[in-house]
PDB file of C-alpha atoms in Angstrom:
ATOM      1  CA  UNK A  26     212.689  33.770  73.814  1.00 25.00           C
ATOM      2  CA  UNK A  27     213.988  36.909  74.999  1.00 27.00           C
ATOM      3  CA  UNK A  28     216.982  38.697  73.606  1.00 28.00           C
ATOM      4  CA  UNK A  29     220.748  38.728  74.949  1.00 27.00           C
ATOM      5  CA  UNK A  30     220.644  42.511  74.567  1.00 25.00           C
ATOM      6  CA  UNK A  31     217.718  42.628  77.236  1.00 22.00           C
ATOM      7  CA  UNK A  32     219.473  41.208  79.758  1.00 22.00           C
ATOM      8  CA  UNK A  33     220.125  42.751  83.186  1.00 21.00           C
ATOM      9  CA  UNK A  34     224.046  44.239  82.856  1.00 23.00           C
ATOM     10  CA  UNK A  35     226.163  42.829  85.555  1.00 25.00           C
ATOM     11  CA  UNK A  36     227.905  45.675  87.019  1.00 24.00           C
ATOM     12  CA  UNK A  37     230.980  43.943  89.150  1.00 29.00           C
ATOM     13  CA  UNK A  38     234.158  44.792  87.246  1.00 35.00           C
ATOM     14  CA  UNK A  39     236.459  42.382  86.093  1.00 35.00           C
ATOM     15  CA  UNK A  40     239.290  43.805  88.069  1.00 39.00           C
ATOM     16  CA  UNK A  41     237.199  43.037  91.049  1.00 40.00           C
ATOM     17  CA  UNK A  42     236.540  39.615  90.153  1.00 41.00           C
ATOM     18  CA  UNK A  43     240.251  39.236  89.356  1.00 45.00           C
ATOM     19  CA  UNK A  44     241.327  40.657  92.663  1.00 47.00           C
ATOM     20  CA  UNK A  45     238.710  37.603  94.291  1.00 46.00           C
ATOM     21  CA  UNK A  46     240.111  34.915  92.776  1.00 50.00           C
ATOM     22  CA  UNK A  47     243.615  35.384  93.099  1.00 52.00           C
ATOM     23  CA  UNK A  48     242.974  34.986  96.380  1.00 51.00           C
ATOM     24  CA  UNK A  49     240.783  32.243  96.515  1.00 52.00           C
ATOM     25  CA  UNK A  50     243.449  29.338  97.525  1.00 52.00           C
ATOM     26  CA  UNK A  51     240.674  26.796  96.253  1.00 51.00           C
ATOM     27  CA  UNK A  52     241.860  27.420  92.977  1.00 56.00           C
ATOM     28  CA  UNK A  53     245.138  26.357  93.031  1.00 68.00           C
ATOM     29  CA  UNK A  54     247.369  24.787  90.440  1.00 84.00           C
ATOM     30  CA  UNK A  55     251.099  23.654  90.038  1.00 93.00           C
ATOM     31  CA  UNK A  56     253.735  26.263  91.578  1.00 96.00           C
ATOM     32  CA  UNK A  57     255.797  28.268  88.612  1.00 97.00           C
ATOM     33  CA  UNK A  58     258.612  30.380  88.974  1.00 98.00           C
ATOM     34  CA  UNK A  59     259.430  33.816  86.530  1.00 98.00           C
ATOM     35  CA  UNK A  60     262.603  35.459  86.410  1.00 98.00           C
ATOM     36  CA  UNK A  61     261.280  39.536  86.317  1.00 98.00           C
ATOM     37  CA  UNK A  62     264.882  40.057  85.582  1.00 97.00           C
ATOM     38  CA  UNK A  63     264.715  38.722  82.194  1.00 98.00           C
ATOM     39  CA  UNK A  64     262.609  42.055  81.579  1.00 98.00           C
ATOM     40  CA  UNK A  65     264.363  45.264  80.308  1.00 96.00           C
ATOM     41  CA  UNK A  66     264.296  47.842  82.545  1.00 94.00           C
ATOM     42  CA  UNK A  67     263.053  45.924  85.917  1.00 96.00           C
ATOM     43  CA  UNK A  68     264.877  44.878  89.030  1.00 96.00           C
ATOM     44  CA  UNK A  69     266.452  41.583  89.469  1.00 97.00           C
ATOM     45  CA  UNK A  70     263.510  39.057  91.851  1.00 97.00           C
ATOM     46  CA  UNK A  71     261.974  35.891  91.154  1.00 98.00           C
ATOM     47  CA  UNK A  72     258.234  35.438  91.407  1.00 97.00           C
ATOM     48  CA  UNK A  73     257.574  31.976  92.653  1.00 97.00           C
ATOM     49  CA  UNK A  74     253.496  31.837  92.207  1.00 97.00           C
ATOM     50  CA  UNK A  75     250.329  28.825  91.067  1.00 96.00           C
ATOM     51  CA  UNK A  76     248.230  31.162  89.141  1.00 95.00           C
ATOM     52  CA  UNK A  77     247.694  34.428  87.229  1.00 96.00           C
ATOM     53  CA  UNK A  78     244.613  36.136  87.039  1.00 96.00           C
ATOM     54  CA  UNK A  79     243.166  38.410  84.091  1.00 97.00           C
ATOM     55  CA  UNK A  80     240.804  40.674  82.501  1.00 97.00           C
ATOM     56  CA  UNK A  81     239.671  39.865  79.114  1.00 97.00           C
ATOM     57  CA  UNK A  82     237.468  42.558  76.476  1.00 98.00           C
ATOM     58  CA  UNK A  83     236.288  40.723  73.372  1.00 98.00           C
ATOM     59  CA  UNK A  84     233.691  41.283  70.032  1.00 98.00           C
ATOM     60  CA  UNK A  85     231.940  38.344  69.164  1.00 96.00           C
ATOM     61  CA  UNK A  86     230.223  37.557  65.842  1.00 97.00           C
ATOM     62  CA  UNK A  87     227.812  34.956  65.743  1.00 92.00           C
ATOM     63  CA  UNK A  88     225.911  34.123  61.992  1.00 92.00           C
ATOM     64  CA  UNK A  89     222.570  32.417  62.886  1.00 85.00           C
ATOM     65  CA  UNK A  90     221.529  29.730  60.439  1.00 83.00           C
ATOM     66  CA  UNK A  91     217.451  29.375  60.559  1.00 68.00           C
ATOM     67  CA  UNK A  92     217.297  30.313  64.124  1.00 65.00           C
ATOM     68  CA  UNK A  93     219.418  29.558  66.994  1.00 64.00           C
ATOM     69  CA  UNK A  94     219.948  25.835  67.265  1.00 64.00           C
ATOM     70  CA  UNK A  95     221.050  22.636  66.119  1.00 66.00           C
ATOM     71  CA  UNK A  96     224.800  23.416  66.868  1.00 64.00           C
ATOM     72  CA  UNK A  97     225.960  24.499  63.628  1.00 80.00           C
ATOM     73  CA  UNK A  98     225.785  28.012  63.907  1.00 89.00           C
ATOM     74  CA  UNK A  99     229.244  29.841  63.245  1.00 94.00           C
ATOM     75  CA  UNK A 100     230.728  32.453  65.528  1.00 96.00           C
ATOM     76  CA  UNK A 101     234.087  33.478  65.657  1.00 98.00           C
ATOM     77  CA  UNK A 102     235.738  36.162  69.039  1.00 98.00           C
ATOM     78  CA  UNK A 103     238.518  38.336  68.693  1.00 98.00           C
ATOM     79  CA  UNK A 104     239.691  40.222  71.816  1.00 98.00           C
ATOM     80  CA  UNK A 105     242.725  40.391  74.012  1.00 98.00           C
ATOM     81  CA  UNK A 106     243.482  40.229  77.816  1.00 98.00           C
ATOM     82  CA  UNK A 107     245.537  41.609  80.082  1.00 98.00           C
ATOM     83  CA  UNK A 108     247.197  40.032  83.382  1.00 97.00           C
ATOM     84  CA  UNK A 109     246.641  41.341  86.275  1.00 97.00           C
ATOM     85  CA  UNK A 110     248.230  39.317  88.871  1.00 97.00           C
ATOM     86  CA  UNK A 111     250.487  36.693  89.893  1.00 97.00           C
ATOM     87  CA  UNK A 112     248.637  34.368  92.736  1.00 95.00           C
ATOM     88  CA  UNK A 113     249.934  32.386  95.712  1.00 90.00           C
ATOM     89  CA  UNK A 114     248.960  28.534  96.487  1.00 83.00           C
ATOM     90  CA  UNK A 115     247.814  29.808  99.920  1.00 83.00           C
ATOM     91  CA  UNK A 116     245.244  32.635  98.611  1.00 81.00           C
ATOM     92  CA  UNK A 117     246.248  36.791  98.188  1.00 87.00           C
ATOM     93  CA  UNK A 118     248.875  38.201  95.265  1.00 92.00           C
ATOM     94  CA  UNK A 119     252.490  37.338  95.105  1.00 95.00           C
ATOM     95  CA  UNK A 120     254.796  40.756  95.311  1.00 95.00           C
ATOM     96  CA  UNK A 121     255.996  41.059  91.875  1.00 97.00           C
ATOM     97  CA  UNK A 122     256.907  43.968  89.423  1.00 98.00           C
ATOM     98  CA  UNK A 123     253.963  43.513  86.986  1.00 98.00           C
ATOM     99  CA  UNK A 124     251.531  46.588  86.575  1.00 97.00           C
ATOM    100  CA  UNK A 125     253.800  48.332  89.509  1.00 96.00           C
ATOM    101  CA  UNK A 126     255.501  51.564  88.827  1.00 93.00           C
ATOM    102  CA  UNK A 127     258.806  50.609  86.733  1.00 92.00           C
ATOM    103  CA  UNK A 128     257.252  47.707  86.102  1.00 97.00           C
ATOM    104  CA  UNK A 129     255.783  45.685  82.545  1.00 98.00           C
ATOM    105  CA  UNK A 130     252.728  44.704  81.704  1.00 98.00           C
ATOM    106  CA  UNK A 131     251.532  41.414  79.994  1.00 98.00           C
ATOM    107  CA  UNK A 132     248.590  40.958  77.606  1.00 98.00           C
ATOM    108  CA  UNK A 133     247.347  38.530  74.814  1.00 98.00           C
ATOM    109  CA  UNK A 134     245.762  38.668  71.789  1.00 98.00           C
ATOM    110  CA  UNK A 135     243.480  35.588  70.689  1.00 98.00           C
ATOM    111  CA  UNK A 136     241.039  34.609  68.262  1.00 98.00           C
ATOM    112  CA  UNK A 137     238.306  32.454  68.422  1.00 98.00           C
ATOM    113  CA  UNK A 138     236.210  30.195  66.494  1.00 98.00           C
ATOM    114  CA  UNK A 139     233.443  27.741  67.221  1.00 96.00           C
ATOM    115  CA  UNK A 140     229.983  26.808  66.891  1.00 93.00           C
ATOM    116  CA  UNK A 141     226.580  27.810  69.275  1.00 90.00           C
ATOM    117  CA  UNK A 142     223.732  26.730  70.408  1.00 88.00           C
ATOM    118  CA  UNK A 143     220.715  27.445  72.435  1.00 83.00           C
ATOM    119  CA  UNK A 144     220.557  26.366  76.266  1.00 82.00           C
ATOM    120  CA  UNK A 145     217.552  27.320  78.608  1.00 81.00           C
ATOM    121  CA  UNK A 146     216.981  30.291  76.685  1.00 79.00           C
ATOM    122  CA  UNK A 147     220.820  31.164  76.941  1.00 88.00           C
ATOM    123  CA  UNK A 148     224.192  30.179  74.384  1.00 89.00           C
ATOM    124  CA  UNK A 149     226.583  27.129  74.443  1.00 91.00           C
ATOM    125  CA  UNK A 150     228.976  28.082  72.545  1.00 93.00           C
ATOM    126  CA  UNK A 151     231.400  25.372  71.366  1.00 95.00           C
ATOM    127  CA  UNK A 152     235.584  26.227  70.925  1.00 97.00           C
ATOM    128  CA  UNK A 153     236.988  25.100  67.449  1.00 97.00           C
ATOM    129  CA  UNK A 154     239.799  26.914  67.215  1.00 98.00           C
ATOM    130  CA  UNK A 155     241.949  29.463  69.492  1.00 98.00           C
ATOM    131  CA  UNK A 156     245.339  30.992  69.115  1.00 98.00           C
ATOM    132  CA  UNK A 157     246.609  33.570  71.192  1.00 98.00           C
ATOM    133  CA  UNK A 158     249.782  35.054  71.721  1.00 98.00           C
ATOM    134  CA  UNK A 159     251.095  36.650  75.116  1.00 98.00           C
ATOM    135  CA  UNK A 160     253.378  39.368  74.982  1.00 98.00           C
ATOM    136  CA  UNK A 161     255.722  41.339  77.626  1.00 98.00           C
ATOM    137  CA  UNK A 162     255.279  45.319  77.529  1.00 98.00           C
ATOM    138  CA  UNK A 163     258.471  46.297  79.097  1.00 97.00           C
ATOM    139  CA  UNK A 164     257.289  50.063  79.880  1.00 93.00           C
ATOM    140  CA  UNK A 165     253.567  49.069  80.204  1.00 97.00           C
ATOM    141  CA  UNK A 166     253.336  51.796  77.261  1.00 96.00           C
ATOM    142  CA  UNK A 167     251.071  49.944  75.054  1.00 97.00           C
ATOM    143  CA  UNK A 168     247.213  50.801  74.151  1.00 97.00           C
ATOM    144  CA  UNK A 169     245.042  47.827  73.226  1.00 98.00           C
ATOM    145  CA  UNK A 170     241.211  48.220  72.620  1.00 98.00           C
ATOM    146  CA  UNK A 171     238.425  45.914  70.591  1.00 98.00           C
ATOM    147  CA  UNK A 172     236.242  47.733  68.317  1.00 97.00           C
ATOM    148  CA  UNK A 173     232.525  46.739  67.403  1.00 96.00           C
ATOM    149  CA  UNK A 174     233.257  46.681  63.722  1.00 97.00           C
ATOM    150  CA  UNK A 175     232.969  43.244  62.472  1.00 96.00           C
ATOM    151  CA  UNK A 176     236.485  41.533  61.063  1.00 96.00           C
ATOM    152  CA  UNK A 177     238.311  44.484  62.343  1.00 97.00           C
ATOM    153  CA  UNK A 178     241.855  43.388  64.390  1.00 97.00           C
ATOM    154  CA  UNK A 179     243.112  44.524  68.034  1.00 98.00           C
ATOM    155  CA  UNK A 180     243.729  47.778  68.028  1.00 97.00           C
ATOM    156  CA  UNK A 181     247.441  47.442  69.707  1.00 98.00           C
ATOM    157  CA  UNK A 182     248.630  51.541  69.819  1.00 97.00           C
ATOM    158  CA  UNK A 183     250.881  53.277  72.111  1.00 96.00           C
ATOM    159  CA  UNK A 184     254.740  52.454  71.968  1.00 94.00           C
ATOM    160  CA  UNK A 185     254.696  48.852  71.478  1.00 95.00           C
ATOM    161  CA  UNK A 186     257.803  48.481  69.621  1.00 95.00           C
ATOM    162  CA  UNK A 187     259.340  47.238  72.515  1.00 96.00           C
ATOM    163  CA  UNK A 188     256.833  44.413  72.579  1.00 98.00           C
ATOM    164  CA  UNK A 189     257.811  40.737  72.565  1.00 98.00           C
ATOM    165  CA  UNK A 190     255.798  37.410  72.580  1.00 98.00           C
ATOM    166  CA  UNK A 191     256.785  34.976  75.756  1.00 98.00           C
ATOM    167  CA  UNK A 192     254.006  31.994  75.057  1.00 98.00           C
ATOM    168  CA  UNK A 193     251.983  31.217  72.003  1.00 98.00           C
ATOM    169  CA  UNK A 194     248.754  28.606  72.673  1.00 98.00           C
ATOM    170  CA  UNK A 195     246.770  26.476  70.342  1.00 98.00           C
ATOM    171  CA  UNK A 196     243.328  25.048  71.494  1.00 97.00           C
ATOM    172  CA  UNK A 197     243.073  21.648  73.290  1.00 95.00           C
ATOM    173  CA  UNK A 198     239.507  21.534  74.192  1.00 95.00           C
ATOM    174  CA  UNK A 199     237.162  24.786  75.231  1.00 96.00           C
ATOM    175  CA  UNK A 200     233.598  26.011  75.967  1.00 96.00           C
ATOM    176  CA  UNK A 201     231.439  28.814  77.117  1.00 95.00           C
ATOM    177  CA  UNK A 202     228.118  29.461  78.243  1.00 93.00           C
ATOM    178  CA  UNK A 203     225.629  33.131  78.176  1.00 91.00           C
ATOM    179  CA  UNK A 204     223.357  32.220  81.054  1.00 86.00           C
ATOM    180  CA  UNK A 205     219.473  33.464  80.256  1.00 76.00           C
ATOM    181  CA  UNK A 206     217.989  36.284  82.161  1.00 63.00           C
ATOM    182  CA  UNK A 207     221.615  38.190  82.812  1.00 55.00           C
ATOM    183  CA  UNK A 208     224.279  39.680  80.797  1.00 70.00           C
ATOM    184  CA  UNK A 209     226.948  37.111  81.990  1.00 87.00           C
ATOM    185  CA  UNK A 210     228.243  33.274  81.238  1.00 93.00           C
ATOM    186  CA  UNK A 211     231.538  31.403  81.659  1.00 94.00           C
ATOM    187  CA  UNK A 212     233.698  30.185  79.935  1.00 95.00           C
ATOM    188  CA  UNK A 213     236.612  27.102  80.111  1.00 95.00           C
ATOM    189  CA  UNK A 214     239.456  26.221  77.972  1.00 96.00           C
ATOM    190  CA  UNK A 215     242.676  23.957  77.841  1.00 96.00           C
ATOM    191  CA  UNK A 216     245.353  25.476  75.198  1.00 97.00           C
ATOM    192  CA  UNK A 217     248.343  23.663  74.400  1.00 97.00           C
ATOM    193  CA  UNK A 218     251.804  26.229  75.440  1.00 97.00           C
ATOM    194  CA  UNK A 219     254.601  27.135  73.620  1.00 97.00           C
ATOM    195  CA  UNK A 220     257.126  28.811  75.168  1.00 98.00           C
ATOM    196  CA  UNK A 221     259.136  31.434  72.855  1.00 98.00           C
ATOM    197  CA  UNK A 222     262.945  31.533  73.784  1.00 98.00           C
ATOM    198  CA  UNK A 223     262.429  35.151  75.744  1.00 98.00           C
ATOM    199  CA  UNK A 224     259.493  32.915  77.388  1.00 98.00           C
ATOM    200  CA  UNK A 225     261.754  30.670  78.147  1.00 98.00           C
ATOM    201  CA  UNK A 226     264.007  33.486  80.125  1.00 98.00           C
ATOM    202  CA  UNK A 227     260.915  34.757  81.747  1.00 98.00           C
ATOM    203  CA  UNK A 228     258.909  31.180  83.132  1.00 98.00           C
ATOM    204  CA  UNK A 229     262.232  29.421  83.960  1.00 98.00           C
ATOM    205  CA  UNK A 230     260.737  26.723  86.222  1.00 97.00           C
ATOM    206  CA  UNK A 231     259.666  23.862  85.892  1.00 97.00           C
ATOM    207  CA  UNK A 232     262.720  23.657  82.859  1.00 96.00           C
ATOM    208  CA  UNK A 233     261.310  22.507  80.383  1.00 95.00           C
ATOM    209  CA  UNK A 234     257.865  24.439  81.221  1.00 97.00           C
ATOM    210  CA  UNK A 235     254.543  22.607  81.825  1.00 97.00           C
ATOM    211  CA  UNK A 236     252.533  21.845  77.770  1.00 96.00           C
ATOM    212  CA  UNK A 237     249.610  22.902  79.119  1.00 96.00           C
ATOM    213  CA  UNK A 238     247.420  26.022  80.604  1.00 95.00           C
ATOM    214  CA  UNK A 239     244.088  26.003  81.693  1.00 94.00           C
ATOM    215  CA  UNK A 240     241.754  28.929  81.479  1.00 93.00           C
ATOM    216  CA  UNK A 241     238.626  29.846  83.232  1.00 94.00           C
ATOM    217  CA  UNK A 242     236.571  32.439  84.318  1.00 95.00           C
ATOM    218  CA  UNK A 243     233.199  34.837  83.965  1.00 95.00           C
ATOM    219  CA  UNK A 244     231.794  36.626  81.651  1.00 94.00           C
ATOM    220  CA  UNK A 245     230.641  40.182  83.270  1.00 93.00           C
ATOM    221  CA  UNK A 246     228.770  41.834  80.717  1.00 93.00           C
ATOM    222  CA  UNK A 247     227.721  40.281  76.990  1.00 93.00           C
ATOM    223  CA  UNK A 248     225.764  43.692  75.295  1.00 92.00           C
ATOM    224  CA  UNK A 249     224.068  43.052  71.513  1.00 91.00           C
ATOM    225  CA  UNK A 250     222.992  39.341  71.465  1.00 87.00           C
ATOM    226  CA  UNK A 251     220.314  37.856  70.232  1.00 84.00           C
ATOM    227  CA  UNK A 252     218.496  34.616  70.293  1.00 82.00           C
ATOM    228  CA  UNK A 253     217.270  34.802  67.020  1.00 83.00           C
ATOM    229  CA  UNK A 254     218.950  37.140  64.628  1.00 85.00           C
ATOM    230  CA  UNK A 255     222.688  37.285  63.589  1.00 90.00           C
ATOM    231  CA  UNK A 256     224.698  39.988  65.611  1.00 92.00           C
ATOM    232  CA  UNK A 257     228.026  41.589  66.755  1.00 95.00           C
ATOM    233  CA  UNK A 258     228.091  41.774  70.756  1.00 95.00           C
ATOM    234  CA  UNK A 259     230.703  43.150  72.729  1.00 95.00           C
ATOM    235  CA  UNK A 260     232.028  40.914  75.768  1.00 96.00           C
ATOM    236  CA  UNK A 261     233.984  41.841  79.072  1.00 95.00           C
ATOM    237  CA  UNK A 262     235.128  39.296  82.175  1.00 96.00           C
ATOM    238  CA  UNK A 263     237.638  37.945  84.092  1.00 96.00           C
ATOM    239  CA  UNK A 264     239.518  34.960  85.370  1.00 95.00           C
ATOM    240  CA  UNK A 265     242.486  32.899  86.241  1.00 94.00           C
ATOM    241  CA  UNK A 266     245.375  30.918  84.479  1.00 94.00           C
ATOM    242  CA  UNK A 267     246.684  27.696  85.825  1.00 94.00           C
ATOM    243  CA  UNK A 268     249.199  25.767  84.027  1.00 94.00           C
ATOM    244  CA  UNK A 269     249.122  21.927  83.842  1.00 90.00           C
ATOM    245  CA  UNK A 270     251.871  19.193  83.151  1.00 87.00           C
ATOM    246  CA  UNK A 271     249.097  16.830  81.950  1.00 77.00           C
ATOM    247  CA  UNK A 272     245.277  16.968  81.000  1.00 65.00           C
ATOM    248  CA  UNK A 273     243.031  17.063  84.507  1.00 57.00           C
ATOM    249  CA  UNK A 274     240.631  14.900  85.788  1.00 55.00           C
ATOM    250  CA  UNK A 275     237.650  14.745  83.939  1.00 53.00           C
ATOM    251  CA  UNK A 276     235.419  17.416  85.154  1.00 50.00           C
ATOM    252  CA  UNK A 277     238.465  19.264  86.632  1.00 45.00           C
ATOM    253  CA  UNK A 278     237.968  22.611  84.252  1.00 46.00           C
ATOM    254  CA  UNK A 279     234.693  22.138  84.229  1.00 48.00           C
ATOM    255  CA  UNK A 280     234.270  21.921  88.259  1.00 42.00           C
ATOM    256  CA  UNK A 281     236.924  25.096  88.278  1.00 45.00           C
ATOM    257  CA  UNK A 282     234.259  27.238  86.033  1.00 46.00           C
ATOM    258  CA  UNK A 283     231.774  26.095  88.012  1.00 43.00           C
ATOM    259  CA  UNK A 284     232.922  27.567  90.710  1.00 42.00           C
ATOM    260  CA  UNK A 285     234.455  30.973  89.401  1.00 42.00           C
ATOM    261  CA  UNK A 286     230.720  31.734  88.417  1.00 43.00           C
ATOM    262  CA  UNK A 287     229.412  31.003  92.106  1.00 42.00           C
ATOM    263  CA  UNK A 288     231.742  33.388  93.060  1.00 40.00           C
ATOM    264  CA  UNK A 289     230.375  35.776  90.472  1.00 40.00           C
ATOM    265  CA  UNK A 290     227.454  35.686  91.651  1.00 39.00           C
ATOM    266  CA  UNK A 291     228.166  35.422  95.653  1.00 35.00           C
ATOM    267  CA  UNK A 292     229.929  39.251  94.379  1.00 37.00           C
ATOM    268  CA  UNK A 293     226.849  39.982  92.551  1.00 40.00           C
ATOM    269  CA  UNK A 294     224.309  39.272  95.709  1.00 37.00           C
ATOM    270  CA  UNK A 295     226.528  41.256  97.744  1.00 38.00           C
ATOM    271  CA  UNK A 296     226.434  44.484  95.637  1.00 37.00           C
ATOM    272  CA  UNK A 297     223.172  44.494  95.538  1.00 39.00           C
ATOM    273  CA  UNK A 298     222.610  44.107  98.764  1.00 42.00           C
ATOM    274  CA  UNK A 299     224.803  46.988  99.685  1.00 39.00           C
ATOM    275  CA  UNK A 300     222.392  49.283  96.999  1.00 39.00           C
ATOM    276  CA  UNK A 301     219.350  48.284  99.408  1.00 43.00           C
ATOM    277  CA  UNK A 302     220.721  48.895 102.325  1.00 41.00           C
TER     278      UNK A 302
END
């Protein structure tokens, strides 16, 4: 079998993907409404919106027991990610303050845990746990990074004393996949949300706020996996953030990650084809 690290690296950026599926209307959820003026230091507006979409940087540590396989081999992710915009029910970005001049930023920091296992010469990798907390930066003056030291934190530097959490999220169900032959999977989870009383200033419709979030996207790049061996890899992507007032359909998160990696890969045909030409 070959080796993760081997694979091809899959050069769209996440901030491209982001920027395609916030304005893909297919992927629409229910509509949501933040008060920006709940934010020290930005203008009074309301940002009435159905999705967010985000980048996401990550270190995974998977501990292979025998050889990949059998579904009881331990991994744990640590990462964080950072939104990058607020989406409208009938496709494009919603005018809002976030990452604008005088705006705030908003990122999360979440760990992982699960279990793995091989599929067609790629990883399922199966969610057991997964807390995350999101957090306003009021003067988008914070530094976050992800190391490739194993059991080392977030890096969160900069001025983040200003910091505060909005929504904290447990795990309801969640999954991901590292497809063989390229440096790229998908991933799919439904986390239970908690709104913190600032969050509760800053998503003030519906009141109280939906329980539930679902969150999908791609994996971009996956660098120092293995098949066989233990190993610390380093993991980059992108996708979107719907929030939910009751668990979907079946199939509904899985169709949804389905598609974000079509249109991974519809992006990743078209770059190449632009090299050739």
């Amino acid at each position: 079998m070959k080796p993760l690290s081997s694979f091809l690296r899959f050069a769209i950026s996440a901030a491209a993907i982001g920027a395609a599926l916030i304005s893909a209307p297919a992927f629409a959820g229910p509509l949501f409404t933040v008060n920006e003026g709940s934010v020290p230091g930005t203008a009074a507006n309301l940002v009435v919106a159905d999705r967010i979409s985000f980048e996401y940087h990550a270190r995974v540590e998977q501990t292979i027991v025998g050889g990949l396989g059998g579904g009881n081999d331990p991994f744990t992710q640590t990462g964080f990610l950072t939104k990058a915009a607020f989406g409208s029910p009938t496709g494009g970005s919603v005018p809002s303050q976030l990452n604008a001049l005088n705006g705030y930023g908003i990122y999360g920091l979440f760990s992982i845990t699960g279990q793995s296992d091989t599929l067609a010469g790629g990883i399922h990798a199966t969610f057991q746990t997964l807390t995350m907390t999101l957090y306003i930066d009021p003067n988008q003056d914070t530094s976050l990074s992800v190391s490739n030291v194993a059991g080392s934190p977030v890096n969160v530097g900069g001025a983040a004393g200003d910091d505060f959490a909005i929504v904290t999220y447990t795990l309801d169900v969640g999954e991901a996949h590292i497809f063989a032959g390229l440096a790229q999977g998908d991933f799919k989870a439904l986390l239970n949300a908690t709104l913190t009383p600032q969050g509760q200033l800053f998503f003030v419709n519906p009141n109280p706020f939906f329980p539930l979030e679902s969150l999908s996207g791609n994996t971009n790049s996956f660098i120092g996996g293995s098949l066989t061996d233990s190993f610390v890899a380093m993991a980059d992507g992108g996708g979107l953030e719907l929030f939910q007032a009751a668990v979907p359909e079946p199939g509904t998160i899985a169709l949804l990650g389905i598609g974000l990696f079509g249109l991974g890969m519809t992006a990743r045909r078209q770059q190449r084809g632009q090299r050739q030409a």
